[in-house]
mmCIF file of C-alpha atoms in Angstrom:
data_model
loop_
_atom_site.group_PDB
_atom_site.id
_atom_site.type_symbol
_atom_site.label_atom_id
_atom_site.label_comp_id
_atom_site.label_asym_id
_atom_site.label_seq_id
_atom_site.Cartn_x
_atom_site.Cartn_y
_atom_site.Cartn_z
ATOM 1 C CA VAL A 207 -20.489 7.626 6.602
ATOM 2 C CA LEU A 208 -18.069 4.705 6.977
ATOM 3 C CA GLN A 209 -19.996 2.897 9.707
ATOM 4 C CA LYS A 210 -23.288 3.016 7.778
ATOM 5 C CA GLY A 211 -21.627 1.811 4.568
ATOM 6 C CA LEU A 212 -19.605 -0.980 6.197
ATOM 7 C CA LYS A 213 -22.699 -2.529 7.728
ATOM 8 C CA GLU A 214 -23.943 -3.309 4.206
ATOM 9 C CA ASN A 215 -20.868 -5.505 3.611
ATOM 10 C CA PHE A 216 -19.893 -6.760 7.096
ATOM 11 C CA ALA A 217 -21.898 -8.373 9.895
ATOM 12 C CA ASP A 218 -20.351 -6.021 12.432
ATOM 13 C CA ALA A 219 -18.626 -2.648 11.992
ATOM 14 C CA GLN A 220 -17.572 0.052 14.438
ATOM 15 C CA VAL A 221 -15.948 3.339 13.479
ATOM 16 C CA SER A 222 -14.612 5.861 15.993
ATOM 17 C CA VAL A 223 -12.084 8.670 16.389
ATOM 18 C CA VAL A 224 -9.243 7.624 18.720
ATOM 19 C CA ASP A 225 -5.644 8.490 19.565
ATOM 20 C CA CYS A 226 -3.249 6.821 17.124
ATOM 21 C CA PRO A 227 -1.563 3.816 18.746
ATOM 22 C CA ASP A 228 2.230 3.996 18.986
ATOM 23 C CA LEU A 229 3.239 2.473 15.659
ATOM 24 C CA THR A 230 6.863 1.983 16.743
ATOM 25 C CA GLN A 231 5.594 -0.848 18.986
ATOM 26 C CA GLU A 232 4.531 -4.413 18.151
ATOM 27 C CA PRO A 233 3.000 -5.567 15.881
ATOM 28 C CA PHE A 234 3.826 -2.647 13.534
ATOM 29 C CA ASN A 235 7.431 -1.726 14.430
ATOM 30 C CA PHE A 236 7.251 1.275 12.067
ATOM 31 C CA PRO A 237 9.975 3.967 12.150
ATOM 32 C CA ALA A 238 7.432 6.662 13.179
ATOM 33 C CA LYS A 239 5.004 6.896 16.094
ATOM 34 C CA GLY A 240 1.890 7.911 14.141
ATOM 35 C CA ILE A 241 0.289 8.841 10.810
ATOM 36 C CA CYS A 242 -0.694 12.428 11.670
ATOM 37 C CA GLY A 243 0.622 15.862 10.706
ATOM 38 C CA LYS A 244 0.163 17.424 7.243
ATOM 39 C CA PRO A 245 -1.284 14.279 5.632
ATOM 40 C CA ARG A 246 -0.788 13.867 1.874
ATOM 41 C CA ILE A 247 -1.620 11.258 -0.736
ATOM 42 C CA ALA A 248 0.646 10.779 -3.730
ATOM 43 C CA ASP A 249 -0.118 8.520 -6.678
ATOM 44 C CA VAL A 250 3.191 8.110 -8.490
ATOM 45 C CA GLY A 251 3.440 6.486 -11.913
ATOM 46 C CA GLY A 252 0.658 4.018 -12.602
ATOM 47 C CA VAL A 253 -0.547 0.814 -14.215
ATOM 48 C CA PRO A 254 -0.052 2.292 -17.755
ATOM 49 C CA TYR A 255 3.715 1.907 -17.153
ATOM 50 C CA LEU A 256 3.182 -1.841 -16.700
ATOM 51 C CA ILE A 257 0.694 -2.549 -19.495
ATOM 52 C CA PRO A 258 0.479 -3.451 -22.290
ATOM 53 C CA LEU A 259 4.291 -3.720 -22.036
ATOM 54 C CA VAL A 260 6.563 -2.624 -19.198
ATOM 55 C CA GLN A 261 8.495 0.684 -19.173
ATOM 56 C CA LYS A 262 11.428 -0.321 -16.986
ATOM 57 C CA GLU A 263 13.001 3.138 -17.085
ATOM 58 C CA LYS A 264 10.225 4.485 -14.810
ATOM 59 C CA VAL A 265 12.108 4.577 -11.506
ATOM 60 C CA TYR A 266 11.444 6.919 -8.574
ATOM 61 C CA ASP A 267 12.864 7.741 -5.148
ATOM 62 C CA LEU A 268 10.769 8.157 -1.996
ATOM 63 C CA ASN A 269 13.046 10.935 -0.712
ATOM 64 C CA THR A 270 12.376 12.908 -3.916
ATOM 65 C CA VAL A 271 8.634 12.220 -3.664
ATOM 66 C CA ALA A 272 8.658 13.625 -0.097
ATOM 67 C CA LYS A 273 10.277 16.841 -1.362
ATOM 68 C CA ASP A 274 7.881 17.089 -4.333
ATOM 69 C CA ILE A 275 4.866 16.912 -2.021
ATOM 70 C CA GLU A 276 6.484 19.637 0.133
ATOM 71 C CA LEU A 277 7.058 17.361 3.098
ATOM 72 C CA PRO A 278 10.783 16.498 3.232
ATOM 73 C CA GLY A 279 11.379 13.959 5.995
ATOM 74 C CA ALA A 280 7.830 12.591 5.586
ATOM 75 C CA PHE A 281 6.842 9.218 6.966
ATOM 76 C CA ILE A 282 5.487 7.260 3.986
ATOM 77 C CA LEU A 283 3.285 4.142 3.946
ATOM 78 C CA GLY A 284 1.619 2.428 1.028
ATOM 79 C CA ALA A 285 1.952 -0.045 -1.797
ATOM 80 C CA GLY A 286 4.010 -0.143 -4.955
ATOM 81 C CA ALA A 287 6.414 -2.012 -7.188
ATOM 82 C CA ALA A 288 10.073 -2.513 -6.310
ATOM 83 C CA SER A 289 12.704 -1.113 -8.665
ATOM 84 C CA SER A 290 13.691 -3.912 -11.054
ATOM 85 C CA LYS A 291 16.957 -1.998 -11.642
ATOM 86 C CA ILE A 292 17.897 -2.577 -7.984
ATOM 87 C CA LEU A 293 16.476 -6.094 -7.517
ATOM 88 C CA GLY A 294 17.114 -7.476 -11.006
ATOM 89 C CA VAL A 295 13.558 -8.891 -10.978
ATOM 90 C CA ASN A 296 10.004 -7.613 -10.714
ATOM 91 C CA ALA A 297 8.560 -7.619 -7.165
ATOM 92 C CA GLU A 298 6.019 -5.983 -4.877
ATOM 93 C CA LEU A 299 7.202 -3.194 -2.590
ATOM 94 C CA ILE A 300 5.536 -2.551 0.761
ATOM 95 C CA PRO A 301 6.914 0.928 1.525
ATOM 96 C CA ILE A 302 7.409 1.944 5.183
ATOM 97 C CA VAL A 303 9.928 4.792 5.068
ATOM 98 C CA GLN A 304 10.862 7.752 7.203
ATOM 99 C CA THR A 305 12.394 9.797 4.381
ATOM 100 C CA LYS A 306 15.597 11.763 4.812
ATOM 101 C CA SER A 307 15.569 15.305 6.192
ATOM 102 C CA GLU A 308 18.321 17.904 6.622
ATOM 103 C CA LYS A 309 19.001 16.511 10.092
ATOM 104 C CA LYS A 310 18.546 12.758 9.636
ATOM 105 C CA PRO A 311 19.180 10.028 7.041
ATOM 106 C CA ALA A 312 16.251 7.939 5.770
ATOM 107 C CA VAL A 313 15.030 4.954 7.782
ATOM 108 C CA ASN A 314 13.751 2.262 5.440
ATOM 109 C CA GLY A 315 11.471 -0.276 7.143
ATOM 110 C CA SER A 316 9.948 -1.505 3.870
ATOM 111 C CA TYR A 317 9.352 -5.091 2.798
ATOM 112 C CA ILE A 318 9.571 -6.785 -0.583
ATOM 113 C CA ALA A 319 7.368 -9.673 -1.628
ATOM 114 C CA GLN A 320 8.438 -11.745 -4.612
ATOM 115 C CA ILE A 321 8.025 -15.184 -6.093
ATOM 116 C CA ASN A 322 10.557 -17.479 -4.452
ATOM 117 C CA PRO A 323 12.737 -18.945 -7.256
ATOM 118 C CA ALA A 324 13.230 -22.128 -5.209
ATOM 119 C CA ASP A 325 9.626 -23.233 -4.725
ATOM 120 C CA LYS A 326 7.466 -20.605 -6.555
ATOM 121 C CA GLY A 327 5.933 -19.641 -3.196
ATOM 122 C CA CYS A 328 5.808 -16.184 -1.634
ATOM 123 C CA LEU A 329 9.074 -14.772 -0.324
ATOM 124 C CA LEU A 330 8.681 -11.828 2.061
ATOM 125 C CA GLU A 331 11.889 -10.036 3.066
ATOM 126 C CA LYS A 332 12.862 -6.875 4.889
ATOM 127 C CA TYR A 333 14.149 -4.428 2.258
ATOM 128 C CA SER A 334 17.005 -3.116 4.424
ATOM 129 C CA SER A 335 18.439 -6.619 4.868
ATOM 130 C CA LYS A 336 19.618 -6.441 1.226
ATOM 131 C CA TYR A 337 19.415 -2.847 -0.046
ATOM 132 C CA THR A 338 20.235 0.661 1.186
ATOM 133 C CA ASP A 339 18.273 2.912 -1.236
ATOM 134 C CA CYS A 340 14.688 4.266 -1.217
ATOM 135 C CA GLU A 341 13.870 3.549 -4.865
ATOM 136 C CA PHE A 342 10.721 2.075 -6.402
ATOM 137 C CA GLY A 343 9.589 1.420 -9.962
ATOM 138 C CA LEU A 344 6.545 1.870 -12.200
ATOM 139 C CA LEU A 345 3.876 2.798 -9.650
ATOM 140 C CA ALA A 346 3.080 3.468 -6.016
ATOM 141 C CA ASN A 347 0.079 4.595 -3.973
ATOM 142 C CA LEU A 348 1.534 6.512 -1.048
ATOM 143 C CA TYR A 349 0.217 8.066 2.155
ATOM 144 C CA ALA A 350 2.602 10.606 3.683
ATOM 145 C CA SER A 351 2.525 12.522 6.954
ATOM 146 C CA GLU A 352 4.872 13.972 9.564
ATOM 147 C CA GLY A 353 4.600 10.632 11.400
ATOM 148 C CA GLN A 354 3.205 12.290 14.510
ATOM 149 C CA PRO A 355 0.785 10.976 17.145
ATOM 150 C CA GLY A 356 -2.732 12.441 16.937
ATOM 151 C CA LYS A 357 -6.364 11.602 16.255
ATOM 152 C CA VAL A 358 -7.102 8.874 13.706
ATOM 153 C CA ILE A 359 -10.161 7.018 12.457
ATOM 154 C CA GLU A 360 -10.301 3.516 13.928
ATOM 155 C CA VAL A 361 -12.316 1.041 11.870
ATOM 156 C CA LYS A 362 -13.230 -2.421 13.149
ATOM 157 C CA ALA A 363 -15.092 -4.828 10.877
ATOM 158 C CA ASN A 364 -15.724 -8.563 10.935
ATOM 159 C CA GLY A 365 -17.879 -11.218 9.337
ATOM 160 C CA ARG A 366 -17.775 -10.200 5.682
ATOM 161 C CA THR A 367 -21.245 -10.666 4.180
ATOM 162 C CA GLY A 368 -20.854 -8.908 0.818
ATOM 163 C CA GLU A 369 -18.805 -9.162 -2.364
ATOM 164 C CA LEU A 370 -16.372 -6.356 -1.597
ATOM 165 C CA ASN A 371 -13.067 -6.667 0.208
ATOM 166 C CA PHE A 372 -12.465 -4.261 3.105
ATOM 167 C CA VAL A 373 -10.491 -1.652 1.116
ATOM 168 C CA SER A 374 -12.786 -1.675 -1.947
ATOM 169 C CA CYS A 375 -15.733 -1.348 0.407
ATOM 170 C CA LEU A 376 -14.257 1.748 2.090
ATOM 171 C CA ARG A 377 -13.445 3.343 -1.271
ATOM 172 C CA GLN A 378 -16.914 2.746 -2.715
ATOM 173 C CA ILE A 379 -18.589 4.108 0.447
ATOM 174 C CA LEU A 380 -16.620 7.343 0.042
ATOM 175 C CA GLU A 381 -17.372 7.545 -3.697
ATOM 176 C CA LYS A 382 -21.098 7.002 -3.135
ATOM 177 C CA HIS A 383 -21.326 9.625 -0.393
ATOM 178 C CA TYR A 384 -19.012 12.344 -1.711
ATOM 179 C CA GLY A 385 -19.785 11.998 -5.441
ATOM 180 C CA GLU A 386 -17.745 14.380 -7.580
ATOM 181 C CA LYS A 387 -15.505 15.419 -4.664
ATOM 182 C CA PRO A 388 -12.412 13.178 -4.411
ATOM 183 C CA VAL A 389 -11.807 12.034 -0.814
ATOM 184 C CA GLY A 390 -8.661 10.152 0.205
ATOM 185 C CA MET A 391 -7.664 8.011 3.165
ATOM 186 C CA GLY A 392 -4.469 6.246 4.083
ATOM 187 C CA GLY A 393 -3.033 4.302 6.984
ATOM 188 C CA THR A 394 -2.674 0.762 8.205
ATOM 189 C CA PHE A 395 -4.870 -2.065 9.460
ATOM 190 C CA ILE A 396 -4.444 -5.611 10.699
ATOM 191 C CA ILE A 397 -6.280 -8.682 9.486
ATOM 192 C CA GLN A 398 -6.438 -10.448 12.845
ATOM 193 C CA LYS A 399 -8.169 -13.692 11.875
ATOM 194 C CA GLY A 400 -8.890 -15.665 8.731
ATOM 195 C CA LYS A 401 -7.238 -15.591 5.310
ATOM 196 C CA ALA A 402 -6.832 -13.147 2.443
ATOM 197 C CA LYS A 403 -6.269 -13.696 -1.279
ATOM 198 C CA ILE A 404 -3.295 -11.565 -2.247
ATOM 199 C CA HIS A 405 -1.368 -11.216 -5.513
ATOM 200 C CA ILE A 406 2.338 -10.970 -6.249
ATOM 201 C CA MET A 407 3.682 -9.907 -9.636
ATOM 202 C CA PRO A 408 5.872 -12.537 -11.325
ATOM 203 C CA PRO A 409 9.650 -11.933 -11.397
ATOM 204 C CA GLU A 410 9.619 -11.690 -15.196
ATOM 205 C CA PHE A 411 7.695 -8.901 -16.900
ATOM 206 C CA SER A 412 5.143 -10.164 -19.411
ATOM 207 C CA ALA A 413 6.576 -10.587 -22.916
ATOM 208 C CA CYS A 414 3.030 -10.716 -24.323
ATOM 209 C CA PRO A 415 1.060 -7.453 -24.181
ATOM 210 C CA LEU A 416 -1.398 -7.291 -21.262
ATOM 211 C CA ASN A 417 -4.433 -5.682 -22.881
ATOM 212 C CA THR A 418 -7.277 -6.527 -20.521
ATOM 213 C CA ASP A 419 -7.930 -6.926 -16.784
ATOM 214 C CA GLU A 420 -8.251 -10.636 -17.479
ATOM 215 C CA ASP A 421 -4.762 -10.699 -19.061
ATOM 216 C CA VAL A 422 -3.368 -8.974 -15.963
ATOM 217 C CA ASN A 423 -5.079 -11.372 -13.535
ATOM 218 C CA ASN A 424 -3.820 -14.396 -15.487
ATOM 219 C CA TRP A 425 -0.279 -12.968 -15.324
ATOM 220 C CA LEU A 426 -0.388 -12.228 -11.569
ATOM 221 C CA LYS A 427 0.242 -14.998 -9.043
ATOM 222 C CA PHE A 428 -2.372 -15.281 -6.288
ATOM 223 C CA PHE A 429 -1.771 -16.687 -2.802
ATOM 224 C CA GLU A 430 -3.987 -17.388 0.172
ATOM 225 C CA MET A 431 -2.271 -15.715 3.120
ATOM 226 C CA LYS A 432 -3.074 -16.513 6.742
ATOM 227 C CA ALA A 433 -3.652 -13.867 9.415
ATOM 228 C CA PRO A 434 -2.202 -11.911 11.086
ATOM 229 C CA LEU A 435 -1.435 -9.574 8.174
ATOM 230 C CA ILE A 436 -0.437 -5.910 8.415
ATOM 231 C CA CYS A 437 -1.889 -3.977 5.486
ATOM 232 C CA GLN A 438 -1.236 -0.438 4.194
ATOM 233 C CA PRO A 439 -4.153 0.912 2.198
ATOM 234 C CA VAL A 440 -4.191 4.193 0.285
ATOM 235 C CA ILE A 441 -7.653 4.986 -1.043
ATOM 236 C CA VAL A 442 -8.960 7.786 -3.268
ATOM 237 C CA SER A 443 -12.725 7.785 -3.777
ATOM 238 C CA ARG A 444 -12.498 8.757 -7.454
ATOM 239 C CA ASP A 445 -10.015 9.959 -10.048
ATOM 240 C CA PRO A 446 -9.805 13.755 -9.594
#
């Protein structure tokens, strides 16, 4: 399904089932070896907590999420917003967390991306260099598993020919093929060459209501980022 669909949007695409590479090694350096074992997807909060005006009291904890999805100690990857209560500003959170279990404390390998107050550029920092918690705010799209080695789907694509970015392309392929049935995927991929246009939320929440997609895009700050980039997509084909 994926290979056929990708070829409509990329010059070359290969999809195969392989053993998960050891994600504790370069370039990932994740706190778990793989993304297999009781996989789950959790959508927590959502964009309605950000628009039209922010609801700052919406704060969550990844350790609690792991328990709620009946996988305490889960290895969690994904995308979300940092807790403005912890940081004091609005920022992007790139969650990479081995959540706490009865035997072990949490290992937080997450990153935060925010607008650098000094030069208005992008500031990417390791979360654990400043903070010790596992909180996030407003929204997160999370892929959770036991963090075990195992079989994964390897997707290679290059030479984008269509309108869709890689992740949107994958999601729409699944939606087209599976129709009413929601199908989810999560994991990680590397942009090895080229550039990507990526947004970062401003440090200040919008004082004016954000009522349309256009309002949101005008509020966001976009940057052209150079490869290599490690990405953490969580995709659901349609709203269940």
